[in-house]
PDB file of C-alpha atoms in Angstrom:
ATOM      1  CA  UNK A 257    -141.880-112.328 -28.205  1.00  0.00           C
ATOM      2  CA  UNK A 258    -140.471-114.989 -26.335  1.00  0.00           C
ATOM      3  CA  UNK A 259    -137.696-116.732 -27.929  1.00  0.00           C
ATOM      4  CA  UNK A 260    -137.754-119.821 -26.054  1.00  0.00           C
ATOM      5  CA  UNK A 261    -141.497-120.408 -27.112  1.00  0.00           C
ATOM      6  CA  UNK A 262    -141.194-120.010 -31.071  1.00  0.00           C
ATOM      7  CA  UNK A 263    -139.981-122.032 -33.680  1.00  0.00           C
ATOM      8  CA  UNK A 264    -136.910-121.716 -36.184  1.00  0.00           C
ATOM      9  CA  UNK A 265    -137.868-120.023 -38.957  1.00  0.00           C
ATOM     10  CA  UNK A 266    -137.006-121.395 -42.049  1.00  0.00           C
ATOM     11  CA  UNK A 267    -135.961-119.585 -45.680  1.00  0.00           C
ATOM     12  CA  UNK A 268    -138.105-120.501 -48.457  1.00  0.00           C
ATOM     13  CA  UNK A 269    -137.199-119.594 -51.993  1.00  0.00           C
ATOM     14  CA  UNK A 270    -140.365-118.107 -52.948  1.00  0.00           C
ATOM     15  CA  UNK A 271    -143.249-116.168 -50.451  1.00  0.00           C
ATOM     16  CA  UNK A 272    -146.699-116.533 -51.815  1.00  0.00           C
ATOM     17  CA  UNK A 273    -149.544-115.019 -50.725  1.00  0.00           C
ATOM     18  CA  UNK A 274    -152.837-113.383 -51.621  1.00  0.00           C
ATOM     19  CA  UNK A 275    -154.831-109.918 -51.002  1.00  0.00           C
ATOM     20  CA  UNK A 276    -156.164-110.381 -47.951  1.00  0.00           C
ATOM     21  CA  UNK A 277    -156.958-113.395 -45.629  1.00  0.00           C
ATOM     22  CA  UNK A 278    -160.505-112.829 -45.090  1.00  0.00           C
ATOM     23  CA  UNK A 279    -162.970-113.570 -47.944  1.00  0.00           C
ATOM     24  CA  UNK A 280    -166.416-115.156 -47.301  1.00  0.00           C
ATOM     25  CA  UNK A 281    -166.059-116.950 -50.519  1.00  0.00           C
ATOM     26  CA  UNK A 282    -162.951-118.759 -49.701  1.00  0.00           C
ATOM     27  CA  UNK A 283    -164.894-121.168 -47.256  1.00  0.00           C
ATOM     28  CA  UNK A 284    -164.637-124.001 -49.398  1.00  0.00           C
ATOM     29  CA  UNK A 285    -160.711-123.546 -50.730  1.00  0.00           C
ATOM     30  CA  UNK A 286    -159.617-122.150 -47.668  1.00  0.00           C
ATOM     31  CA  UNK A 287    -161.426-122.251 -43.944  1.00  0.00           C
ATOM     32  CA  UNK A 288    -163.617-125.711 -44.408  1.00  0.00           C
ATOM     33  CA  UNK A 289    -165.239-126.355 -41.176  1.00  0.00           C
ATOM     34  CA  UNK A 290    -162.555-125.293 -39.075  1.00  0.00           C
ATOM     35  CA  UNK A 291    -163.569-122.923 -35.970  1.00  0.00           C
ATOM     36  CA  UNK A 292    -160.062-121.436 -36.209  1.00  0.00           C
ATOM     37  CA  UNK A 293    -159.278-117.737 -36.856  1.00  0.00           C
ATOM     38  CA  UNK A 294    -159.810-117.004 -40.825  1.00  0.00           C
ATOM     39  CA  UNK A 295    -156.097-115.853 -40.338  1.00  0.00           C
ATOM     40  CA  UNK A 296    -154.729-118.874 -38.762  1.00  0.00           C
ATOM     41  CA  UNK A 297    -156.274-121.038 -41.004  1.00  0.00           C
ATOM     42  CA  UNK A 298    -154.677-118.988 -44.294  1.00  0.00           C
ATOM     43  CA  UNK A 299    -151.244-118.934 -42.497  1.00  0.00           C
ATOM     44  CA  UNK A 300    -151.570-123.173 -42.805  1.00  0.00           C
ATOM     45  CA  UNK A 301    -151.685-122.923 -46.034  1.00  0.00           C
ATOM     46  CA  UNK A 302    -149.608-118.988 -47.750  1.00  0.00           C
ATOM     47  CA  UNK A 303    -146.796-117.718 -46.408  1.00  0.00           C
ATOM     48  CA  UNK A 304    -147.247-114.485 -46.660  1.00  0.00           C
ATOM     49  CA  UNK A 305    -150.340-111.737 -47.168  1.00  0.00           C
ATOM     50  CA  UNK A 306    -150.945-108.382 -48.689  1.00  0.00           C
ATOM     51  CA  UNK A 307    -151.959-106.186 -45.126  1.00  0.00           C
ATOM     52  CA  UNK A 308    -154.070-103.369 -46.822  1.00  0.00           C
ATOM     53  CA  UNK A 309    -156.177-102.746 -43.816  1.00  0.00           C
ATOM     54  CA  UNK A 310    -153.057-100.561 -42.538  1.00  0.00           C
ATOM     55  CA  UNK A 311    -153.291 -98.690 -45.417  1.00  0.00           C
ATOM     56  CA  UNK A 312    -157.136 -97.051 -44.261  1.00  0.00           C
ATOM     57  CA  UNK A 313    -156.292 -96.884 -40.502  1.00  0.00           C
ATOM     58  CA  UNK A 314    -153.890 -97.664 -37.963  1.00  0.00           C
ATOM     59  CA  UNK A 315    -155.312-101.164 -36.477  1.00  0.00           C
ATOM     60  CA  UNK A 316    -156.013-101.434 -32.694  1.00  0.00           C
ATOM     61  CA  UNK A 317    -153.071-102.630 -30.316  1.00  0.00           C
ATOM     62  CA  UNK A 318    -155.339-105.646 -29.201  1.00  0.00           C
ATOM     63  CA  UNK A 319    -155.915-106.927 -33.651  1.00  0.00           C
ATOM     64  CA  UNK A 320    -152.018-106.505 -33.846  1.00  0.00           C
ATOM     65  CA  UNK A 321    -151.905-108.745 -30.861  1.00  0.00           C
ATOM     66  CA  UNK A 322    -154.299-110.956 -32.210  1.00  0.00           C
ATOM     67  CA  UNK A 323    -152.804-111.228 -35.339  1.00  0.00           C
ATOM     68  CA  UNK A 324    -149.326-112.354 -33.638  1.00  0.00           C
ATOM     69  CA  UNK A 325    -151.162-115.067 -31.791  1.00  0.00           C
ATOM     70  CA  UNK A 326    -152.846-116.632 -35.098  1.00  0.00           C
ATOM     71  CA  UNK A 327    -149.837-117.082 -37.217  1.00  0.00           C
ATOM     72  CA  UNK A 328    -146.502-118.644 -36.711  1.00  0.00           C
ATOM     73  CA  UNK A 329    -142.722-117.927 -37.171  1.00  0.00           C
ATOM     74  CA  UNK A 330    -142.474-118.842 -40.796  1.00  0.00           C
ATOM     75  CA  UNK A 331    -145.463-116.862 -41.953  1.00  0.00           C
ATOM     76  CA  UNK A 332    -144.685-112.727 -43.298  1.00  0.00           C
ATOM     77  CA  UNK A 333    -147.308-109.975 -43.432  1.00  0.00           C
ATOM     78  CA  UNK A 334    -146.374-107.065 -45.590  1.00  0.00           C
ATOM     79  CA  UNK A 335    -148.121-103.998 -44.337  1.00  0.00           C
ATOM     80  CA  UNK A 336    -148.887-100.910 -46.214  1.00  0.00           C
ATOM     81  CA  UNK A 337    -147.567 -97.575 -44.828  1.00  0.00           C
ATOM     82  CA  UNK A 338    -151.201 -95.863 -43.536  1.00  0.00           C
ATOM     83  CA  UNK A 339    -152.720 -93.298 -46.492  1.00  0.00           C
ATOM     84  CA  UNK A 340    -152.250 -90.118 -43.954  1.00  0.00           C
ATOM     85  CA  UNK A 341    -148.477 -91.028 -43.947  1.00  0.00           C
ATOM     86  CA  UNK A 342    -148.008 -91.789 -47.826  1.00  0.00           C
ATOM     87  CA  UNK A 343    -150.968 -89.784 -49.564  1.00  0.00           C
ATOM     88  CA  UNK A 344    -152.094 -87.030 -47.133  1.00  0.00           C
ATOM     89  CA  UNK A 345    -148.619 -85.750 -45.879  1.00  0.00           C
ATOM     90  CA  UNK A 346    -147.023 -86.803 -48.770  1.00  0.00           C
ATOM     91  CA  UNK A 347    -144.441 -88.268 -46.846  1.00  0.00           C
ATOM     92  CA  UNK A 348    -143.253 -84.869 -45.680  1.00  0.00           C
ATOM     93  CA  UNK A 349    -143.055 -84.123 -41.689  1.00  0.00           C
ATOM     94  CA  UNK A 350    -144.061 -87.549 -41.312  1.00  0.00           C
ATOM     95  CA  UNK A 351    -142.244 -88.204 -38.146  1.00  0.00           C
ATOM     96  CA  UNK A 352    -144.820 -88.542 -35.409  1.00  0.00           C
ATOM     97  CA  UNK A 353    -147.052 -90.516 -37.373  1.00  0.00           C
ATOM     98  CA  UNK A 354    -144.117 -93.151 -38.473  1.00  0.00           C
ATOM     99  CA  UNK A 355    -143.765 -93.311 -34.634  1.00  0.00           C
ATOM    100  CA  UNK A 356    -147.406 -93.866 -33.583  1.00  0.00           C
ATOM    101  CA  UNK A 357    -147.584 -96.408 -36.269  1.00  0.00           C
ATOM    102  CA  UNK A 358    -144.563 -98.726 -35.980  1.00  0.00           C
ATOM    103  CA  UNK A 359    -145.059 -98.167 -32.290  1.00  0.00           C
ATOM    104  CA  UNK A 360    -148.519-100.250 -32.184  1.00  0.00           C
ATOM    105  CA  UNK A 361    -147.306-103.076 -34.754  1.00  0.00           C
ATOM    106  CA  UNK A 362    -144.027-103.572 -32.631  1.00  0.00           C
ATOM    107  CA  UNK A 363    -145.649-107.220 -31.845  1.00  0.00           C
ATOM    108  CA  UNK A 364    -145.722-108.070 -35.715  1.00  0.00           C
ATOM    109  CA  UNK A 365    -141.956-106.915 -36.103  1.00  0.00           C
ATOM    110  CA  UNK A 366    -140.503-110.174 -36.092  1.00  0.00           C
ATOM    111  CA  UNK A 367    -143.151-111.254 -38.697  1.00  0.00           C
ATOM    112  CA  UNK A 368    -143.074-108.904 -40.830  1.00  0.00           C
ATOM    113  CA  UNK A 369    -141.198-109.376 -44.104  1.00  0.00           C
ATOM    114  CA  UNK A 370    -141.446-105.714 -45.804  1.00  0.00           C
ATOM    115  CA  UNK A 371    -143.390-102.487 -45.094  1.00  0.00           C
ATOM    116  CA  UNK A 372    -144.743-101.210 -48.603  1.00  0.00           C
ATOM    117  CA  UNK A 373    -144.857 -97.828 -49.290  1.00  0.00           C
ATOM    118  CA  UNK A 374    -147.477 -97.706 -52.079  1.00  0.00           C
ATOM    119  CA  UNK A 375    -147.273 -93.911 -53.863  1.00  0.00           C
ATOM    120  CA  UNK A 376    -150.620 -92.187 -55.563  1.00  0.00           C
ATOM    121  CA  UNK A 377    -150.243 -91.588 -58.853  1.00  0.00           C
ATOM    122  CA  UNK A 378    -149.850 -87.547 -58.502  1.00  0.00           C
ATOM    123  CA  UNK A 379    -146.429 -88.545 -56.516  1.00  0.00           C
ATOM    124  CA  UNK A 380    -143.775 -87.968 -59.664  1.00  0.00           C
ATOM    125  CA  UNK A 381    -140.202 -87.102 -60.348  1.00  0.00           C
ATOM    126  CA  UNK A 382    -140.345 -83.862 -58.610  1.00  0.00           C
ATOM    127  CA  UNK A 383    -141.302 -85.456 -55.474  1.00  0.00           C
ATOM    128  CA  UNK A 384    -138.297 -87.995 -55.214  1.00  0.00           C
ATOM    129  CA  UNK A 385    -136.458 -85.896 -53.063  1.00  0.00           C
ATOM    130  CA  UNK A 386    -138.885 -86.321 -50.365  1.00  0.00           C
ATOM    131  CA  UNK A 387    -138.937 -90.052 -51.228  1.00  0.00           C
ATOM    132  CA  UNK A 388    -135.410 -89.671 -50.266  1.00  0.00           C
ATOM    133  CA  UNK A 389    -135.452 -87.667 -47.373  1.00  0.00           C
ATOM    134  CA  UNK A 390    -137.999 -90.283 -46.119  1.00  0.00           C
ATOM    135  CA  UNK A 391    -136.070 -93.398 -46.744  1.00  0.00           C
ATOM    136  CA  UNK A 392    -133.673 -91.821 -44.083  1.00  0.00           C
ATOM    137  CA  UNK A 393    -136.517 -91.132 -41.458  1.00  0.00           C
ATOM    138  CA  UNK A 394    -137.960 -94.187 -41.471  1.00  0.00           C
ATOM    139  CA  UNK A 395    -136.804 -97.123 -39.130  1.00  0.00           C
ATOM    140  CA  UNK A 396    -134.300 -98.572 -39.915  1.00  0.00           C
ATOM    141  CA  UNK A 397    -133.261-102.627 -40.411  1.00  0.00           C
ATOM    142  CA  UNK A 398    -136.725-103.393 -41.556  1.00  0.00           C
ATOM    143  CA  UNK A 399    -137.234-104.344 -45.264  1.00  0.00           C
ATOM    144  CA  UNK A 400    -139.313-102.143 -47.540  1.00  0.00           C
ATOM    145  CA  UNK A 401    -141.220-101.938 -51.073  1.00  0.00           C
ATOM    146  CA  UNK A 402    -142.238 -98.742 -52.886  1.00  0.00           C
ATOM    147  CA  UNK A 403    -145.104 -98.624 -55.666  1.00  0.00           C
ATOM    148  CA  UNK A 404    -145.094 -96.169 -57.685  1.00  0.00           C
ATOM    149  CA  UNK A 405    -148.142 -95.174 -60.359  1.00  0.00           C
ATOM    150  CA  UNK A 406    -146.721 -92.070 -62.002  1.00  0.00           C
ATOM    151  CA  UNK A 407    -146.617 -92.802 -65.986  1.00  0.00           C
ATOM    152  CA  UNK A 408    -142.750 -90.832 -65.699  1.00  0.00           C
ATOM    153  CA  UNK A 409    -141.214 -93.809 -63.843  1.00  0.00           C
ATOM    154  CA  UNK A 410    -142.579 -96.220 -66.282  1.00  0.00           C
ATOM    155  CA  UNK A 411    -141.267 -94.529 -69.478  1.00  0.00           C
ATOM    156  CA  UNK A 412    -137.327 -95.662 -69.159  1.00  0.00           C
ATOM    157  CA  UNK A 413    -136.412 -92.305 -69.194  1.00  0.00           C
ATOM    158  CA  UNK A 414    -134.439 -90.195 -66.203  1.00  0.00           C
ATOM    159  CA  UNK A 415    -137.504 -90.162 -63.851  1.00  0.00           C
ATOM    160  CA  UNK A 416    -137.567 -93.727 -64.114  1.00  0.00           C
ATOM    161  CA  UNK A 417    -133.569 -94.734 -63.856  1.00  0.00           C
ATOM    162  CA  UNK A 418    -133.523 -91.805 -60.794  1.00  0.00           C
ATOM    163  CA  UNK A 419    -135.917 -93.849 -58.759  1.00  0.00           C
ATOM    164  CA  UNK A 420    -134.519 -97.317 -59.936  1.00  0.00           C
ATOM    165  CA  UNK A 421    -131.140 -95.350 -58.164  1.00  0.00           C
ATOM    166  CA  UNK A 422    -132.646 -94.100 -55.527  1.00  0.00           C
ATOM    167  CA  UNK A 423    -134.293 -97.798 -54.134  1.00  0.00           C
ATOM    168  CA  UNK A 424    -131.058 -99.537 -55.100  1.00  0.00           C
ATOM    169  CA  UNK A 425    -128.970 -97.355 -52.944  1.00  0.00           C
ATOM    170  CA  UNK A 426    -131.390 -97.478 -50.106  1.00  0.00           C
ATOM    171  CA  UNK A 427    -131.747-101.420 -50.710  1.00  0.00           C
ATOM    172  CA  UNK A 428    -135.436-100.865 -50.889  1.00  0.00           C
ATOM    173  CA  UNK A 429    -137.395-103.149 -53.102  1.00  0.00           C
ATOM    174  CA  UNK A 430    -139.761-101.724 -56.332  1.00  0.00           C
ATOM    175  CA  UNK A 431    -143.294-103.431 -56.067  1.00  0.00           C
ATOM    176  CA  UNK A 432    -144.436-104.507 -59.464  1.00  0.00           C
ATOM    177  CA  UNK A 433    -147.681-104.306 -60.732  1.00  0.00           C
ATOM    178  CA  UNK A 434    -148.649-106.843 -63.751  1.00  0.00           C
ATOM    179  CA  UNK A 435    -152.293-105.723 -64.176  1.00  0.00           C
ATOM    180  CA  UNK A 436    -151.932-106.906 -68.340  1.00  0.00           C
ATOM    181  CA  UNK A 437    -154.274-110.240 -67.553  1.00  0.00           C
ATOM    182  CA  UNK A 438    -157.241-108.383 -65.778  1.00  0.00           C
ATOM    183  CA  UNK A 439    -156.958-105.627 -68.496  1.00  0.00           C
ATOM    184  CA  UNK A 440    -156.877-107.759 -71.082  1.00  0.00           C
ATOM    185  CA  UNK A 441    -160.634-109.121 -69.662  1.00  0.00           C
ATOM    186  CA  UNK A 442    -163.581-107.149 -71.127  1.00  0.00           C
ATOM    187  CA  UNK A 443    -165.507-105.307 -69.029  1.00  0.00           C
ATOM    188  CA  UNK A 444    -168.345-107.502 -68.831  1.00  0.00           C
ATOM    189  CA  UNK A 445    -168.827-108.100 -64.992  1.00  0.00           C
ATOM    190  CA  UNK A 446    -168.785-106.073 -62.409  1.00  0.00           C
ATOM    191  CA  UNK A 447    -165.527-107.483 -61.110  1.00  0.00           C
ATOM    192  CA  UNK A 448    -163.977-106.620 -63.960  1.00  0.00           C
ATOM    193  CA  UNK A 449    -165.123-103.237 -64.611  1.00  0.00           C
ATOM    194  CA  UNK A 450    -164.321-102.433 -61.037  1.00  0.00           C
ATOM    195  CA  UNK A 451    -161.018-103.597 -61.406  1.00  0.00           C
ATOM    196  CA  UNK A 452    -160.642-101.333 -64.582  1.00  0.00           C
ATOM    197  CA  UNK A 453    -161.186 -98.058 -62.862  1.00  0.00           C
ATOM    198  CA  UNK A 454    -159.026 -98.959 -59.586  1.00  0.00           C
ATOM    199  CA  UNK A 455    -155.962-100.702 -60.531  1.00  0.00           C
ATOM    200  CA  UNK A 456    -153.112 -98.881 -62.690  1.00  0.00           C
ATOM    201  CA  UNK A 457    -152.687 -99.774 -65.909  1.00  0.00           C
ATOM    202  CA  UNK A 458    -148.717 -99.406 -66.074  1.00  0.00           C
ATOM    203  CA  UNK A 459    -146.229-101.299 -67.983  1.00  0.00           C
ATOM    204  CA  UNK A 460    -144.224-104.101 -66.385  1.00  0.00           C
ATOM    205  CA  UNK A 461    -140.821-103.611 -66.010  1.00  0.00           C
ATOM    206  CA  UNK A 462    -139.769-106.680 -63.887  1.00  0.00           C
ATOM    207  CA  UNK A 463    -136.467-105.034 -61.820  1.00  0.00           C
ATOM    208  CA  UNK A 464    -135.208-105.832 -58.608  1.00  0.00           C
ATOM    209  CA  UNK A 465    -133.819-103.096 -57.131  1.00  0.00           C
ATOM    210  CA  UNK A 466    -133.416-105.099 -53.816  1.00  0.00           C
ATOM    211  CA  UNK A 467    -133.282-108.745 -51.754  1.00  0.00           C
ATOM    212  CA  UNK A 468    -137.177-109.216 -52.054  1.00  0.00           C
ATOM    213  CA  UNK A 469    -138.787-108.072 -55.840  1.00  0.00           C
ATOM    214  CA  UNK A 470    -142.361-108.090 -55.462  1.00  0.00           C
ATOM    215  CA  UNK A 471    -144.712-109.256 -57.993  1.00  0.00           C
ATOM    216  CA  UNK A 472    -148.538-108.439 -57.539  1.00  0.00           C
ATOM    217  CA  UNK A 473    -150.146-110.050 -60.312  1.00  0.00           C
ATOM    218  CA  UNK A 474    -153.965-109.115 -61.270  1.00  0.00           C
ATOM    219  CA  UNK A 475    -155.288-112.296 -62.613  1.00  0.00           C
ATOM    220  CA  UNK A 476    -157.720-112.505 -65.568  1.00  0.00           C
ATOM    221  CA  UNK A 477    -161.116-113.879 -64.375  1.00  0.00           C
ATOM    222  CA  UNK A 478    -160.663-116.815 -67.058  1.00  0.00           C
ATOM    223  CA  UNK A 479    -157.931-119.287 -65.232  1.00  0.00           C
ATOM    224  CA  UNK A 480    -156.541-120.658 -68.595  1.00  0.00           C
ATOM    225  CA  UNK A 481    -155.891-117.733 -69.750  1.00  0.00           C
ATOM    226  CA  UNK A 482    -153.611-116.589 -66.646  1.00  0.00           C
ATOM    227  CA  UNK A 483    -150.756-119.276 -68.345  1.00  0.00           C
ATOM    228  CA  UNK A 484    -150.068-116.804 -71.358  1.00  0.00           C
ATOM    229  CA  UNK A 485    -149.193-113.807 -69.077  1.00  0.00           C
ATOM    230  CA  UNK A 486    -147.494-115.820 -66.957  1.00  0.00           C
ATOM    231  CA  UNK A 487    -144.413-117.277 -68.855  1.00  0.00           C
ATOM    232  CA  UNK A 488    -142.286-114.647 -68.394  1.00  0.00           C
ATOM    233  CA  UNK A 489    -142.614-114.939 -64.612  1.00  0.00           C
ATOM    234  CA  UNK A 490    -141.818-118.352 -64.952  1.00  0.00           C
ATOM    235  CA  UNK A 491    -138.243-117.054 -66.414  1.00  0.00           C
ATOM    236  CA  UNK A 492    -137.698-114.138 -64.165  1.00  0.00           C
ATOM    237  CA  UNK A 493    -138.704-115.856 -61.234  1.00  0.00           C
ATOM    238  CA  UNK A 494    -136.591-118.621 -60.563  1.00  0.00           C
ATOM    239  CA  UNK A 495    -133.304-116.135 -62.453  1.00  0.00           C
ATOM    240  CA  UNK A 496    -134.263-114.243 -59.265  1.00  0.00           C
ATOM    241  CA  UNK A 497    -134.138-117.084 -56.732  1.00  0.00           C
ATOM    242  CA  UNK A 498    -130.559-118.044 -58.193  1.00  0.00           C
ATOM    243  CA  UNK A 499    -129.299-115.154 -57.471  1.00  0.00           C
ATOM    244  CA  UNK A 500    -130.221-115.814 -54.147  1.00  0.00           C
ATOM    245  CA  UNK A 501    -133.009-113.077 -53.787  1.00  0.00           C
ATOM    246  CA  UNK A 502    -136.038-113.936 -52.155  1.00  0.00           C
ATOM    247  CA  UNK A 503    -138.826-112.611 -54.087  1.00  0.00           C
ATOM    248  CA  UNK A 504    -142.807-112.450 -53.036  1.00  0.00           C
ATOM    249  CA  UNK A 505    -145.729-113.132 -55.323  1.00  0.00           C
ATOM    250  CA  UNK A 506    -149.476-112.030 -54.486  1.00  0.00           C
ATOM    251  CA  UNK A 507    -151.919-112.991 -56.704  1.00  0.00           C
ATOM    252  CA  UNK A 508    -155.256-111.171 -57.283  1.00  0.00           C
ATOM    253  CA  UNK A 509    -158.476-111.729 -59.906  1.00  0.00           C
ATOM    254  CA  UNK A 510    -160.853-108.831 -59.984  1.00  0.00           C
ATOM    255  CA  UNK A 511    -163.531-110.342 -57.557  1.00  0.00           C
ATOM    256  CA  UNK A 512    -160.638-112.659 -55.416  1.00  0.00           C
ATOM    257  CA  UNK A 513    -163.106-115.302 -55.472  1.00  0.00           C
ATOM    258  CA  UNK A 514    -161.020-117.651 -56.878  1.00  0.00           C
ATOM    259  CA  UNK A 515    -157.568-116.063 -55.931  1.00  0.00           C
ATOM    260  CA  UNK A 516    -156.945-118.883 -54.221  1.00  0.00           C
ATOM    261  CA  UNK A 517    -157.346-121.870 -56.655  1.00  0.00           C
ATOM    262  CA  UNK A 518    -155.058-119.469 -59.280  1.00  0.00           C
ATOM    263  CA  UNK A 519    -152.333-118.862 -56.812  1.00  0.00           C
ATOM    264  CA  UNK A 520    -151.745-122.749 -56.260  1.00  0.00           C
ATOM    265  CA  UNK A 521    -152.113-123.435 -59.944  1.00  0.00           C
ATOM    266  CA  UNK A 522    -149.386-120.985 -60.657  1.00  0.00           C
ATOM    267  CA  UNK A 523    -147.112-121.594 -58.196  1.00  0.00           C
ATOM    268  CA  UNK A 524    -146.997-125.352 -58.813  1.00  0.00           C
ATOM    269  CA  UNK A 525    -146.263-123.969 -62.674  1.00  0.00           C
ATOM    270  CA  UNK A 526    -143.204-122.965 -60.893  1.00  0.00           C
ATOM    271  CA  UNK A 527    -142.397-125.896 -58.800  1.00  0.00           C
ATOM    272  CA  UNK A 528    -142.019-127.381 -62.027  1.00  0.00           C
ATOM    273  CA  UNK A 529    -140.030-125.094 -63.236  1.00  0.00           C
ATOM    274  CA  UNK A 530    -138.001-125.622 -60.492  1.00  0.00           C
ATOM    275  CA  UNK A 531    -137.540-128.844 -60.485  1.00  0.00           C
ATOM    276  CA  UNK A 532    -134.134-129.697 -61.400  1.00  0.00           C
ATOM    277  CA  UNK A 533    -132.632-126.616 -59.914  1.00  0.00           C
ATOM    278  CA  UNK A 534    -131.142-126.485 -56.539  1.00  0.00           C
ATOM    279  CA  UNK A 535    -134.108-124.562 -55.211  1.00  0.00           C
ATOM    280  CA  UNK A 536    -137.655-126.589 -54.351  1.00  0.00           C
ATOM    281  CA  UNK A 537    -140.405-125.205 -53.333  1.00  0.00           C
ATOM    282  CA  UNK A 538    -142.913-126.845 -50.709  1.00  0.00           C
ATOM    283  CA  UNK A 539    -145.782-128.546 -52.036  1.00  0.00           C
ATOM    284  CA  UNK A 540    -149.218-126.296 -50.662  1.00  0.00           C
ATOM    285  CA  UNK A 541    -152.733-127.489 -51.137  1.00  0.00           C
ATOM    286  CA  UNK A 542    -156.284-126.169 -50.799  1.00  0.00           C
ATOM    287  CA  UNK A 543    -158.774-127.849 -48.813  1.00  0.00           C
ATOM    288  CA  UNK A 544    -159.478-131.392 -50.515  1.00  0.00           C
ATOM    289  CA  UNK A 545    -162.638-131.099 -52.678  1.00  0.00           C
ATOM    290  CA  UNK A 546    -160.845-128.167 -53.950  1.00  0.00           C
ATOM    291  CA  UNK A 547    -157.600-129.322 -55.265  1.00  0.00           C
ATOM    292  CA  UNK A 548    -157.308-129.654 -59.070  1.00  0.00           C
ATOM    293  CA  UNK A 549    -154.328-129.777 -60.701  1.00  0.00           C
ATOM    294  CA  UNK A 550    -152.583-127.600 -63.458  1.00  0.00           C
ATOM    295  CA  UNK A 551    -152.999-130.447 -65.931  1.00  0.00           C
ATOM    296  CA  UNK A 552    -156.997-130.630 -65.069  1.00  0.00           C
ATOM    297  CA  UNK A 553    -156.999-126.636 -65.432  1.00  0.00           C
ATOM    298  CA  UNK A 554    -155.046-126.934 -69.273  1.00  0.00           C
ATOM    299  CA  UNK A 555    -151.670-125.331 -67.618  1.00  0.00           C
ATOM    300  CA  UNK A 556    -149.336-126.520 -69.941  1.00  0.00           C
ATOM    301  CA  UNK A 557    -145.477-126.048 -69.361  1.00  0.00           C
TER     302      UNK A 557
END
């Protein structure tokens, strides 16, 4: 990238972003009329996205470049490790794919804020060490996030304080999964009952084991009753943002129809909350028609 052609990047107390940036159904929150790339047009308006296409394959040298070109210097993808790396090899002898890998998304270094190494559930205690050994083999100066979905590193017990240990002294960054409002939906669409049998039902135990905790929260498909589940993340939050970390939030709902909408509703919760402290956060906004505001929606502080 050529310094002399990009623009200072600037620190903001919170990253927000959402699943993905490409959903037909955000054409009215989100793209409007524009002709612009679906990407550059979300970068206007999140700073930061959930990459899960890395995750299936390793994308093309020419959509990495492509991806460089829509965004800007402020914006952060966070790009899941490729399933061969974390759920086929099992992170062992993972050496020449880690190189292939980060060796096509060298354009997207620079804007990049963490590489997520999201764990299947079969990966438990036992398999730490090679969590370990892998922490060492990866490249390093670059930020990361694990997820784990093994039931032993959610009990409090020594499985889970051995990985909390492990991440601290590698300054890598747990990913936490608050799936409680989509579970707490009944299964009464097929959103919802999709969303059931794909995303872990784990407890939430809100740590931050590094610079950059990351909150992925799986909104219920009611927005009112989002609020209830998320007052404690209006606590922990801004705690973590005075202590200077920088966390990110995505937000989900089981269909992401109206991720969107829910994601600026909650994070102006937030701005409020942040209002008399010596952190603000930038105002963001929808495309016109679509703006409502938390009072409209029954948020209520």
């Amino acid at each position: 990238m050529d310094s002399s052609t990009s623009t200072p990047t600037t620190y903001p107390p919170l990253r927000l972003g959402l699943a993905m940036w490409s959903q037909n159904q955000w054409q009215k929150t989100i793209y409007g009329n524009s002709q612009a790339h679906r990407l550059a047009r979300y970068a206007q308006i999140f700073n930061t996205v959930e990459g899960n296409t890395t995750f299936y394959a390793t994308p093309s040298l020419q959509n990495v470049q492509n991806w460089h070109a829509a965004t800007h210097d402020d914006f952060k993808f966070t790009f899941k490790l490729p399933k061969h790396i974390t759920h086929e090899l099992r992170l062992q002898n993972a050496g020449p794919a880690l190189q292939q890998f980060f060796r096509v998304m060298d354009p997207l270094m620079s804007r990049t804020g963490m590489w997520k190494i999201q764990l299947p559930a079969s990966f438990g205690p036992s398999s730490l060490p090679q969590l370990a050994q892998f922490l060492t083999q990866v490249p390093q100066g670059l930020t990361y996030g694990v997820e784990v979905r093994n039931s032993a590193f959610f009990a409090k017990g020594e499985a889970e304080k051995a990985l909390n240990r492990l991440l601290i002294n590698h300054q890598c960054n747990r990913i936490i999964m608050d799936s409680r409002p989509v579970f707490a939906a009944p299964p009464t669409t097929s959103a919802v009952i999709d969303a059931h049998q794909k995303k872990p039902n784990v407890p939430v135990h809100a740590i931050a084991t590094a610079s950059n905790p990351v909150v992925r929260f799986i909104g219920h498909p009611q927005a009112e009753a989002n609020v209830h589940f998320f007052q404690n993340w209006l606590k922990q939050l801004p705690l973590w943002i005075a202590q200077h970390k920088q966390p990110y939030l995505f937000i989900h709902t089981p269909d992401n129809h109206d991720a969107p909408q829910l994601a600026v509703d909650l994070y102006r919760l937030l701005q409020q909350q942040l209002a008399h402290s010596t952190s603000t956060l930038a105002d963001i906004n929808l495309l016109p028609q679509h703006q409502h505001t938390t009072t409209q929606l029954g948020f209520d502080l």
